[in-house]
Coordinates of C-alpha atoms and ligand atoms in Angstrom, one line a residue:
X1 CA 23.4 -16.4 -2.7
X2 CA 22.2 -18.2 0.3
X3 CA 18.4 -19.4 0.0
X4 CA 15.9 -17.8 2.4
X5 CA 15.3 -20.1 5.7
X6 CA 12.1 -21.7 6.9
X7 CA 12.5 -22.9 10.4
X8 CA 10.1 -25.3 12.2
X9 CA 10.4 -25.8 15.8
X10 CA 8.7 -28.5 17.8
X11 CA 9.7 -30.6 20.9
X12 CA 8.1 -33.8 19.6
X13 CA 10.4 -35.3 17.1
X14 CA 8.0 -37.4 14.9
X15 CA 5.8 -34.1 14.5
X16 CA 9.0 -32.0 13.7
X17 CA 10.2 -34.6 11.2
X18 CA 6.7 -34.6 9.4
X19 CA 6.5 -30.8 9.3
X20 CA 10.2 -30.6 7.9
X21 CA 9.3 -33.1 5.2
X22 CA 6.1 -31.5 4.2
X23 CA 8.1 -28.2 4.0
X24 CA 10.9 -29.6 2.0
X25 CA 8.6 -31.5 -0.7
X26 CA 7.0 -28.2 -1.5
X27 CA 9.5 -25.4 -0.7
X28 CA 12.7 -27.1 -0.9
X29 CA 14.1 -25.8 -4.3
X30 CA 13.5 -22.3 -3.1
X31 CA 14.1 -22.2 0.7
X32 CA 16.4 -23.7 3.1
X33 CA 14.4 -25.8 5.5
X34 CA 16.0 -25.8 9.2
X35 CA 14.6 -27.3 12.4
X36 CA 14.8 -26.8 16.2
X37 CA 13.6 -29.0 19.0
X38 CA 12.6 -26.1 21.4
X39 CA 12.4 -22.5 21.5
X40 CA 15.7 -21.6 23.2
X41 CA 17.5 -23.8 20.5
X42 CA 15.6 -22.0 18.0
X43 CA 16.3 -18.5 19.2
X44 CA 20.2 -19.7 19.3
X45 CA 19.8 -20.7 15.6
X46 CA 18.3 -17.6 15.0
X47 CA 21.1 -15.8 16.9
X48 CA 23.8 -17.3 14.7
X49 CA 21.7 -17.0 11.6
X50 CA 21.5 -13.2 12.2
X51 CA 25.5 -12.8 12.9
X52 CA 26.1 -14.5 9.3
X53 CA 23.2 -11.9 7.9
X54 CA 21.4 -14.9 6.6
X55 CA 17.8 -14.1 5.4
X56 CA 14.8 -16.1 7.5
X57 CA 11.6 -16.0 5.5
X58 CA 9.3 -18.1 8.1
X59 CA 8.8 -19.5 11.5
X60 CA 6.7 -22.4 12.0
X61 CA 6.6 -23.1 16.1
X62 CA 4.2 -25.4 18.0
X63 CA 2.4 -23.9 20.7
X64 CA 3.0 -26.5 23.7
X65 CA 6.7 -26.9 24.2
X66 CA 8.5 -27.5 27.7
X67 CA 10.5 -24.4 28.9
X68 CA 9.1 -21.9 26.2
X69 CA 5.9 -21.8 24.7
X70 CA 5.4 -21.3 20.9
X71 CA 3.9 -18.0 21.5
X72 CA 6.9 -16.9 23.7
X73 CA 9.3 -18.2 20.9
X74 CA 7.7 -16.1 18.1
X75 CA 7.4 -13.0 20.3
X76 CA 11.2 -13.2 21.1
X77 CA 12.2 -14.3 17.6
X78 CA 10.3 -11.2 16.3
X79 CA 13.0 -9.2 17.7
X80 CA 15.7 -10.8 15.9
X81 CA 13.8 -11.2 12.5
X82 CA 10.9 -8.7 12.6
X83 CA 10.1 -9.4 9.2
X84 CA 10.2 -13.1 9.0
X85 CA 6.4 -14.5 8.8
X86 CA 5.2 -16.0 12.2
X87 CA 2.9 -19.2 12.4
X88 CA 1.9 -20.8 15.4
X89 CA 0.8 -24.8 15.1
X90 CA -1.6 -25.4 17.7
X91 CA -4.2 -28.0 19.2
X92 CA -7.9 -27.0 18.5
X93 CA -8.1 -26.5 22.3
X94 CA -5.5 -23.5 22.2
X95 CA -7.4 -21.8 19.5
X96 CA -8.2 -18.8 21.9
X97 CA -4.4 -18.5 23.0
X98 CA -3.6 -18.6 19.3
X99 CA -6.1 -15.5 18.7
X100 CA -4.8 -13.8 21.5
X101 CA -1.1 -14.1 20.1
X102 CA -2.2 -12.2 17.0
X103 CA -2.3 -9.2 18.9
X104 CA 0.4 -9.8 21.4
X105 CA 3.0 -11.6 19.4
X106 CA 2.1 -10.1 16.1
X107 CA 1.8 -13.7 14.9
X108 CA 0.5 -13.6 11.2
X109 CA -1.5 -16.9 11.4
X110 CA -2.1 -20.2 13.4
X111 CA -2.7 -23.6 12.0
X112 CA -4.6 -26.3 13.8
X113 CA -3.2 -29.8 14.1
X114 CA -3.6 -31.9 12.0
X115 CA -2.5 -30.1 9.1
X116 CA -3.1 -32.9 6.5
X117 CA -3.8 -32.7 3.5
X118 CA -0.9 -30.1 3.5
X119 CA -2.0 -29.4 -0.3
X120 CA -5.1 -28.1 1.4
X121 CA -4.4 -26.8 4.7
X122 CA -0.8 -26.0 5.1
X123 CA 0.6 -25.0 1.3
X124 CA -1.9 -22.1 0.6
X125 CA -1.6 -20.5 4.0
X126 CA 2.2 -20.5 3.6
X127 CA 2.5 -19.5 -0.2
X128 CA 0.4 -16.3 0.8
X129 CA 2.9 -15.5 3.7
X130 CA 6.0 -16.3 1.8
X131 CA 4.5 -14.1 -1.3
X132 CA 4.3 -11.2 1.1
X133 CA 7.7 -11.8 2.6
X134 CA 9.4 -12.0 -0.7
X135 CA 7.5 -8.9 -1.8
X136 CA 9.3 -6.8 1.3
X137 CA 12.7 -8.6 0.7
X138 CA 15.7 -7.2 -0.6
X139 CA 18.3 -9.7 -1.5
X140 CA 21.9 -9.0 -1.8
X141 CA 21.6 -6.5 -4.5
X142 CA 23.0 -6.3 -8.2
X143 CA 20.1 -4.0 -9.7
X144 CA 18.7 -0.9 -9.9
X145 CA 20.3 2.1 -7.9
X146 CA 18.9 5.6 -7.2
X147 CA 21.2 8.4 -6.3
X148 CA 20.0 11.7 -5.0
X149 CA 19.4 13.7 -2.1
X150 CA 17.1 13.1 0.8
X151 CA 15.7 16.4 0.9
X152 CA 14.6 16.5 -2.7
X153 CA 11.1 16.3 -4.3
X154 CA 12.1 14.5 -7.3
X155 CA 14.3 12.2 -5.6
X156 CA 11.2 11.5 -3.2
X157 CA 8.9 10.8 -6.1
X158 CA 11.1 8.6 -8.1
X159 CA 11.7 6.4 -5.0
X160 CA 8.0 6.3 -4.1
X161 CA 7.1 5.2 -7.6
X162 CA 9.5 2.3 -7.6
X163 CA 8.6 1.3 -4.2
X164 CA 4.9 1.5 -5.1
X165 CA 5.2 -0.5 -8.0
X166 CA 7.4 -3.2 -6.3
X167 CA 10.5 -2.7 -8.1
X168 CA 13.5 -3.4 -6.3
X169 CA 16.3 -0.9 -5.8
X170 CA 18.9 0.4 -3.6
X171 CA 19.0 4.2 -2.5
X172 CA 22.0 6.1 -2.1
X173 CA 22.1 9.4 -0.4
X174 CA 24.8 11.7 -2.2
X175 CA 25.3 13.7 0.9
X176 CA 28.9 12.6 1.8
X177 CA 28.6 9.2 0.0
X178 CA 31.7 8.4 -1.9
X179 CA 30.2 5.2 -3.2
X180 CA 27.6 7.2 -5.0
X181 CA 30.1 9.7 -6.3
X182 CA 32.2 7.2 -7.9
X183 CA 29.4 5.5 -9.3
X184 CA 28.1 8.7 -11.0
X185 CA 31.7 9.2 -12.3
X186 CA 32.2 5.7 -13.7
X187 CA 28.8 6.3 -15.7
X188 CA 30.0 10.0 -16.4
X189 CA 27.1 11.5 -14.9
X190 CA 26.7 14.8 -13.4
X191 CA 26.5 14.9 -9.5
X192 CA 24.5 18.4 -10.1
X193 CA 21.8 16.5 -11.9
X194 CA 19.8 14.2 -9.9
X195 CA 18.0 11.9 -8.8
X196 CA 19.9 9.4 -11.2
X197 CA 18.5 5.7 -11.8
X198 CA 21.3 3.4 -12.7
X199 CA 20.3 0.2 -14.2
X200 CA 22.4 -3.1 -14.0
X201 CA 23.1 -3.1 -17.9
X202 CA 25.1 0.2 -17.2
X203 CA 22.2 2.6 -18.6
X204 CA 20.8 5.3 -16.5
X205 CA 18.1 7.7 -16.7
X206 CA 18.6 11.2 -15.1
X207 CA 15.6 13.0 -13.1
X208 CA 13.1 10.9 -15.3
X209 CA 9.4 11.5 -15.8
X210 CA 7.1 8.6 -14.6
X211 CA 6.2 7.3 -17.6
X212 CA 9.8 7.2 -18.8
X213 CA 10.6 5.3 -15.9
X214 CA 7.6 3.2 -15.8
X215 CA 8.3 2.0 -19.6
X216 CA 12.1 1.5 -18.6
X217 CA 11.3 -0.9 -15.6
X218 CA 8.7 -2.7 -17.9
X219 CA 5.4 -1.2 -16.7
X220 CA 2.8 -0.9 -19.6
X221 CA 2.1 2.7 -20.8
X222 CA 0.2 1.8 -24.1
X223 CA -3.0 0.0 -24.4
X224 CA -2.9 -3.4 -26.4
X225 CA -6.3 -2.5 -27.9
X226 CA -8.1 0.4 -29.4
X227 CA -11.6 -0.7 -27.7
X228 CA -12.6 -2.3 -24.6
X229 CA -15.9 -3.3 -22.9
X230 CA -15.0 -1.5 -19.6
X231 CA -12.3 0.9 -18.9
X232 CA -11.8 1.3 -15.3
X233 CA -9.8 4.8 -14.2
X234 CA -8.1 4.1 -11.1
X235 CA -6.8 1.0 -9.3
X236 CA -7.5 1.4 -5.7
X237 CA -9.8 -1.0 -4.1
X238 CA -12.8 -0.1 -5.9
X239 CA -11.2 -0.4 -9.3
X240 CA -9.2 -3.4 -8.5
X241 CA -12.3 -5.3 -7.4
X242 CA -14.0 -4.1 -10.7
X243 CA -11.2 -5.4 -12.6
X244 CA -11.3 -9.0 -10.9
X245 CA -14.9 -9.2 -11.4
X246 CA -15.3 -7.8 -14.9
X247 CA -12.2 -9.6 -16.4
X248 CA -13.2 -12.9 -14.7
X249 CA -16.7 -12.6 -16.0
X250 CA -15.5 -12.2 -19.7
X251 CA -15.5 -8.2 -20.0
X252 CA -12.2 -6.9 -22.2
X253 CA -11.0 -4.6 -19.0
X254 CA -8.6 -2.0 -18.9
X255 CA -7.3 -0.3 -16.0
X256 CA -5.9 3.0 -16.1
X257 CA -3.6 4.0 -13.2
X258 CA -0.5 6.2 -12.9
X259 CA 0.5 4.8 -9.5
X260 CA 1.2 1.3 -8.3
X261 CA -2.2 -0.6 -7.8
X262 CA -3.3 -0.2 -4.2
X263 CA -4.7 3.3 -4.4
X264 CA -4.8 4.8 -1.0
X265 CA -4.6 1.6 0.7
X266 CA -1.3 1.2 -0.7
X267 CA 0.0 3.9 1.4
X268 CA -1.4 2.2 4.4
X269 CA 1.0 0.6 6.8
X270 CA -1.5 -2.0 8.0
X271 CA -5.3 -2.6 7.2
X272 CA -6.7 -4.3 10.4
X273 CA -10.5 -4.3 9.6
X274 CA -10.8 -6.0 6.3
X275 CA -12.7 -9.2 6.6
X276 CA -10.6 -12.3 6.1
X277 CA -7.2 -11.0 7.3
X278 CA -7.3 -11.5 11.2
X279 CA -3.8 -10.4 11.6
X280 CA -4.0 -7.3 9.0
X281 CA -2.5 -6.9 5.8
X282 CA -0.6 -3.9 4.5
X283 CA -2.4 -1.9 1.9
X284 CA 0.7 -2.6 -0.6
X285 CA 0.1 -6.2 -0.3
X286 CA -3.7 -6.1 -0.8
X287 CA -3.2 -4.0 -3.9
X288 CA -0.2 -6.3 -5.0
X289 CA -2.5 -9.5 -4.6
X290 CA -5.5 -7.9 -6.3
X291 CA -3.4 -6.7 -9.2
X292 CA -2.2 -10.2 -9.7
X293 CA -5.5 -11.6 -9.4
X294 CA -7.1 -9.1 -12.1
X295 CA -4.1 -9.5 -14.5
X296 CA -4.7 -13.3 -14.3
X297 CA -8.2 -13.1 -15.5
X298 CA -6.9 -11.0 -18.3
X299 CA -7.5 -7.5 -17.1
X300 CA -4.9 -5.1 -18.7
X301 CA -3.2 -2.4 -16.7
X302 CA -1.8 0.8 -18.2
X303 CA 0.4 3.3 -16.0
X304 CA -1.2 6.2 -17.4
X305 CA -3.2 9.2 -16.0
X306 CA -6.7 9.9 -17.4
X307 CA -6.9 13.6 -18.1
X308 CA -10.3 13.5 -20.2
X309 CA -13.5 12.1 -20.6
X310 CA -15.3 12.3 -24.3
X311 CA -18.8 10.9 -24.8
X312 CA -19.7 10.1 -28.4
X313 CA -23.2 8.3 -28.9
X314 CA -22.5 5.0 -26.9
X315 CA -19.1 5.4 -27.2
X316 CA -17.0 6.6 -24.3
X317 CA -13.3 7.7 -24.8
X318 CA -11.1 8.3 -21.9
X319 CA -8.3 10.5 -23.0
X320 CA -4.6 9.7 -21.4
X321 CA -1.9 12.1 -20.1
X322 CA 0.6 11.1 -23.3
X323 CA -2.5 12.4 -25.7
X324 CA -3.7 8.9 -26.7
X325 CA -7.4 7.8 -26.1
X326 CA -8.8 4.2 -25.3
X327 CA -12.5 3.6 -25.9
X328 CA -15.2 1.6 -24.6
X329 CA -18.8 1.2 -23.9
X330 CA -18.7 1.3 -20.1
X331 CA -16.4 3.5 -17.9
X332 CA -15.9 3.0 -14.3
X333 CA -14.7 6.0 -12.4
X334 CA -12.9 4.7 -9.2
X335 CA -10.7 7.8 -8.7
X336 CA -10.7 7.9 -4.9
X337 CA -9.5 10.8 -3.2
X338 CA -6.3 12.5 -2.4
X339 CA -4.7 14.2 0.3
X340 CA -5.7 17.9 1.4
X341 CA -2.8 20.2 1.5
X342 CA -1.6 22.0 4.3
X343 CA -2.1 25.6 3.9
X344 CA 0.6 27.1 6.1
X345 CA 3.6 29.3 5.1
X346 CA 6.5 27.2 3.9
X347 CA 4.5 23.9 3.3
X348 CA 4.6 24.2 -0.7
X349 CA 8.2 24.9 -0.5
X350 CA 9.2 22.2 1.8
X351 CA 6.8 19.5 0.4
X352 CA 9.1 16.4 -0.5
X353 CA 11.9 18.0 1.8
X354 CA 10.4 17.1 5.1
X355 CA 7.0 17.5 4.5
X356 CA 5.0 14.5 3.1
X357 CA 1.3 13.5 2.3
X358 CA 0.2 10.3 2.9
X359 CA 2.2 7.6 4.8
X360 CA 5.0 8.1 2.3
X361 CA 6.2 4.8 3.9
X362 CA 9.2 4.8 1.6
X363 CA 10.5 7.6 4.1
X364 CA 10.2 5.5 7.1
X365 CA 13.7 4.2 6.8
X366 CA 15.2 7.5 6.4
X367 CA 13.7 8.7 9.7
X368 CA 15.5 6.2 11.8
X369 CA 16.1 7.3 15.2
X370 CA 14.8 10.7 14.4
X371 CA 11.9 12.4 15.9
X372 CA 8.9 12.6 13.7
X373 CA 5.8 14.8 13.4
X374 CA 2.3 13.5 12.4
X375 CA -0.4 16.0 12.0
X376 CA -4.0 14.6 12.0
X377 CA -6.2 12.7 14.1
X378 CA -8.1 10.1 12.0
X379 CA -7.2 6.5 11.6
X380 CA -4.8 7.0 8.5
X381 CA -2.7 9.5 11.1
X382 CA -2.8 6.7 13.8
X383 CA -1.7 3.9 11.5
X384 CA 1.4 6.2 10.1
X385 CA 2.2 7.1 13.8
X386 CA 2.3 3.1 14.8
X387 CA 4.2 2.7 11.6
X388 CA 6.9 5.3 12.0
X389 CA 7.3 4.5 15.7
X390 CA 9.2 1.3 14.4
X391 CA 11.7 3.3 13.2
X392 CA 11.7 7.1 14.9
X393 CA 12.8 7.4 18.3
X394 CA 9.8 9.4 19.0
X395 CA 6.6 10.4 17.0
X396 CA 4.6 13.1 18.0
X397 CA 1.0 13.4 17.0
X398 CA -0.4 17.0 16.6
X399 CA -4.2 17.0 17.1
X400 CA -6.7 19.8 16.6
X401 CA -9.3 18.4 18.9
X402 CA -9.2 17.3 22.5
X403 CA -8.1 13.7 21.7
X404 CA -8.7 10.8 19.4
X405 CA -11.6 9.1 20.7
X406 CA -14.0 11.0 18.3
X407 CA -12.2 10.5 15.0
X408 CA -10.2 7.2 15.6
X409 CA -11.3 3.5 15.9
X410 CA -10.6 2.2 19.4
X411 CA -8.1 -0.4 18.3
X412 CA -5.8 2.2 17.1
X413 CA -6.2 4.5 20.3
X414 CA -5.3 1.3 22.2
X415 CA -2.3 0.6 20.3
X416 CA -1.0 3.9 20.3
X417 CA -1.5 4.0 24.1
X418 CA 0.7 0.9 24.5
X419 CA 3.1 2.5 22.1
X420 CA 5.7 4.1 24.5
X421 CA 7.5 6.3 21.7
X422 CA 4.4 8.0 20.4
X423 CA 3.2 11.3 22.2
X424 CA -0.2 12.9 21.6
X425 CA 0.0 16.8 21.6
X426 CA -3.9 17.6 21.6
X427 CA -5.6 21.1 20.8
X428 CA -2.3 21.9 18.8
X429 CA -2.1 23.6 15.4
X430 CA 0.6 23.7 12.7
X431 CA 1.5 27.4 12.1
X432 CA 4.4 27.6 9.9
X433 CA 6.8 25.4 8.2
X434 CA 10.2 26.8 8.7
X435 CA 13.3 26.0 6.5
X436 CA 14.9 26.8 3.0
X437 CA 16.4 23.6 1.6
X438 CA 14.5 21.2 4.0
X439 CA 12.4 21.1 7.0
X440 CA 14.1 22.6 10.1
X441 CA 11.4 23.6 12.6
X442 CA 7.6 24.0 13.1
X443 CA 5.8 26.8 14.6
X444 CA 3.0 25.4 16.4
X445 CA 0.2 26.8 18.7
X446 CA -1.2 24.8 21.7
X447 CA -2.8 25.2 25.0
X448 CA 0.3 26.8 26.2
X449 CA 0.4 29.3 23.3
X450 CA 2.7 29.9 20.2
X451 CA 6.0 27.9 20.3
X452 CA 8.8 26.4 17.7
X453 CA 10.2 22.8 17.8
X454 CA 13.0 21.5 15.8
X455 CA 11.6 19.2 13.2
X456 CA 12.9 17.3 10.1
X457 CA 9.7 15.3 9.2
X458 CA 6.1 16.1 9.1
X459 CA 3.7 13.7 7.7
X460 CA 0.3 15.3 7.0
X461 CA -3.3 13.4 7.1
X462 CA -5.9 16.4 7.3
X463 CA -8.6 14.9 5.2
X464 CA -9.1 14.5 1.6
X465 CA -10.4 16.0 -1.6
X466 CA -11.8 14.3 -4.8
X467 CA -9.6 14.9 -7.8
X468 CA -12.5 15.2 -10.4
X469 CA -11.8 18.6 -12.2
X470 CA -10.8 17.2 -15.3
X471 CA -14.3 15.4 -16.0
X472 CA -16.6 16.8 -18.4
X473 CA -19.2 19.0 -16.9
X474 CA -22.2 16.5 -17.9
X475 CA -20.9 14.3 -15.0
X476 CA -22.4 15.8 -12.3
X477 CA -21.0 16.3 -8.9
X478 CA -21.7 18.0 -5.4
X479 CA -20.1 21.2 -4.3
X480 CA -16.9 19.3 -3.0
X481 CA -16.2 17.6 -6.5
X482 CA -17.5 14.0 -5.3
X483 CA -19.4 12.5 -8.2
X484 CA -23.3 12.2 -8.0
X485 CA -24.8 8.5 -8.7
X486 CA -27.8 6.7 -8.8
X487 CA -30.5 7.9 -6.6
X488 CA -28.2 11.0 -5.6
X489 CA -29.0 12.3 -8.9
X490 CA -32.4 13.1 -8.3
X491 CA -32.4 16.6 -6.7
X492 CA -36.1 17.4 -5.8
X493 CA -37.5 14.5 -7.3
X494 CA -36.2 15.1 -10.6
X495 CA -33.5 13.7 -12.8
X496 CA -30.9 16.2 -14.3
X497 CA -31.6 17.4 -17.7
X498 CA -28.5 15.8 -18.8
X499 CA -30.2 12.6 -18.3
X500 CA -32.0 11.7 -21.7
X501 CA -32.8 7.7 -20.8
X502 CA -36.3 6.5 -20.5
X503 CA -34.9 4.3 -17.4
X504 CA -33.5 5.0 -14.2
X505 CA -30.0 5.6 -13.5
X506 CA -28.5 2.0 -12.1
X507 CA -27.5 2.4 -8.6
X508 CA -23.9 3.6 -9.2
X509 CA -24.3 5.1 -12.7
X510 CA -23.4 8.9 -13.2
X511 CA -25.3 11.4 -15.0
X512 CA -23.9 9.8 -18.1
X513 CA -25.4 6.4 -19.1
X514 CA -22.8 3.8 -18.8
X515 CA -20.3 5.8 -16.9
X516 CA -20.4 4.2 -13.5
X517 CA -18.9 5.4 -10.1
X518 CA -17.5 3.5 -7.0
X519 CA -15.4 3.9 -4.1
X520 CA -14.4 6.9 -2.1
X521 CA -14.8 9.6 -4.9
X522 CA -18.9 8.7 -4.9
X523 CA -20.7 11.3 -3.1
X524 CA -21.9 9.9 0.2
X525 CA -19.7 7.0 0.1
X526 CA -18.2 5.2 3.0
X527 CA -14.7 5.7 3.1
X528 CA -13.5 2.0 3.8
X529 CA -11.4 -0.5 1.7
X530 CA -14.5 -2.8 2.2
X531 CA -16.9 -0.3 0.7
X532 CA -14.9 0.3 -2.2
X533 CA -14.4 -3.2 -2.7
X534 CA -18.2 -3.9 -2.6
X535 CA -18.8 -0.8 -4.8
X536 CA -16.6 -2.0 -7.3
X537 CA -17.7 -5.4 -7.6
X538 CA -21.4 -4.2 -7.7
X539 CA -20.6 -1.5 -10.4
X540 CA -19.8 -4.8 -13.0
X541 CA -23.5 -6.0 -12.4
X542 CA -24.9 -3.0 -13.4
X543 CA -22.4 -2.9 -16.4
X544 CA -23.5 -6.0 -17.6
X545 CA -27.2 -4.9 -17.5
X546 CA -25.9 -1.6 -19.3
X547 CA -24.2 -3.6 -21.8
X548 CA -27.2 -6.0 -22.1
X549 CA -29.1 -3.2 -23.7
X550 CA -26.9 -3.0 -27.0
Ligands
FAD1 C1 -3.5 6.1 5.6 C2 -4.6 5.5 5.2 C3 -5.1 4.5 6.1 C4 -6.4 3.9 5.8 N1 -6.8 2.9 6.7 C5 -8.0 2.2 6.3 C6 -8.3 1.0 7.4 O1 -7.5 0.5 8.0 N2 -9.1 0.4 6.6 C7 -10.2 0.7 5.9 O2 -11.2 -0.1 5.5 N3 -9.9 2.0 5.2 C8 -8.8 2.8 5.2 N4 -8.4 3.7 4.5 C9 -9.3 4.0 3.6 C10 -9.1 3.4 2.4 O3 -7.8 3.3 2.1 C11 -10.2 3.9 1.3 O4 -11.5 4.0 1.7 C12 -10.0 3.0 0.0 O5 -8.8 3.0 -0.4 C13 -10.8 3.8 -1.1 O6 -10.7 2.9 -2.2 P1 -10.8 3.6 -3.7 O7 -10.6 2.5 -4.7 O8 -12.2 4.3 -3.9 O9 -10.0 4.8 -3.8 P2 -8.3 5.0 -3.9 O10 -7.8 4.0 -2.8 O11 -8.1 6.8 -3.5 O12 -7.7 4.7 -5.2 C14 -8.0 5.4 -6.3 C15 -7.1 5.4 -7.3 O13 -7.3 6.2 -8.8 C16 -6.3 6.8 -9.0 N5 -6.5 8.0 -9.9 C17 -7.0 9.2 -9.3 N6 -7.2 10.1 -10.3 C18 -6.8 9.2 -11.7 C19 -6.8 9.6 -12.9 N7 -7.4 10.9 -13.4 N8 -6.5 8.8 -13.7 C20 -5.9 7.6 -13.4 N9 -6.0 7.2 -12.1 C21 -6.7 8.0 -11.2 C22 -5.3 7.0 -7.6 O14 -4.0 7.1 -8.4 C23 -5.7 5.5 -6.8 O15 -4.9 4.9 -7.0 C24 -7.4 4.2 4.7 C25 -6.7 5.5 4.0 C26 -5.7 6.1 4.3 C27 -5.2 7.0 3.4

């Protein structure tokens, strides 16, 4: 298989040689390093590579070149290789142009010259970028295949699970696909019983439950120990931050999460306002990085759902969906929120068959050149619309209010304004989802009255609710189910009866000592990645204080 390519571009022969040597030294065994002496020559090279279907991972271009600037080259190169990481090499004086280029040419990073020593200034940046590229790269494929129906909820769940856990697979839609039928026949599988997951070793799973699939693709579903210092429930930004800090500070930490680490952020196409990522980072990349970081410090991850919490003296037992339980002194509830369902006729029947909650990024490719509807007017809806606009011919945003200005951040509104295939339908409500086997049309009510539009995909972002009903009543919550912690436990100056300690609850401590709460699930929390990360890390400090009392 051809090694992916790193392309360096500079008109100055000695600089180009130095860059190429540095790239070869570090990446030569995994990547092929190529060079071009100008923007046009580099575009010609890329066009040839494209015809030969060769993968390009990174473009590293100098800014000041005669004929075509680095920014112009990177912008044009994006049309040929949109997924390649784009890095601008620039003199200090051109820093402003480089920052502008983050928006205009969507460059991923700029490096100022000189980049010596590369071990400090070049490789760490490129390592990160190449890791991100690798995560989305699907090499010519020998491995796992999923055969199913585009309009099946079960199929959608299997594909989402694999994607979110970064398990590479190829999906084959059974509809009219002779290859898919032949593959099923070879393995003596029934085309009526789908989805089927086919493994490279000849084995297969038919319509698997998530835990069976998790175990088969090598995700852990059983805890290695019986007792932990801290059990974190939920691996969104809050839980992952707690896992990184807890494990790095020596706490035996177990994280329980039925989905891939990343939480809601994992379904986010691009987080642009998280500190330290000037050109944004996808939620999946953030989740993957944090997961690796926490695991490196020794945190253990279980692909399981927590279904109960039992308190026995100083021990806390978290019950798991498979009937087992794990015990600890400290539990951190970082459960986040889940999407509110659309309460209209047809929505239940057509969920996963054209109606999707959350960005369901896995569906984006299936919507290629189709018209897509997005309902909701907050940031999450805006990000999804921008993401789908890259694949769909048209994205229509259905918004109840007059417009987006009250509910959405300005940077997203501006970007939507610049995207010609996104159309906004203000003061519009969805009344009914029409279709039997799959979504076929939407009944809407807008300023012009009621009308029906043909539709195949509707992505829903109409707010979120906490999933806290499985917790025992001694964990106090507000009327919407968000968990109370710290000062919020004091209603009218008194602590709840459930609180039996002499001391006041710590800042993020729930109504049960040693059970902490962080992130979106906490009453009054700011619904942002940075706040969740902050709370997850602060909770660990209180966990230490609580444990010090033993
Ligand atoms: C589409 C979208 C775009 C967004 N864009 C931005 C943005 O650009 N910038 C920004 O700052 N914020 C953004 N947000 C908000 C941000 O993602 C959240 O504020 C953040 O993810 C909250 O983190 P959390 O860890 O508290 O919860 P979550 O991210 O919700 O994670 C909670 C985790 O807990 C798990 N869980 C729940 N119940 C259980 C259980 N019983 N057992 C085990 N695990 C369980 C869930 O599976 C989930 O993975 C966006 C949100 C969405 C939906």
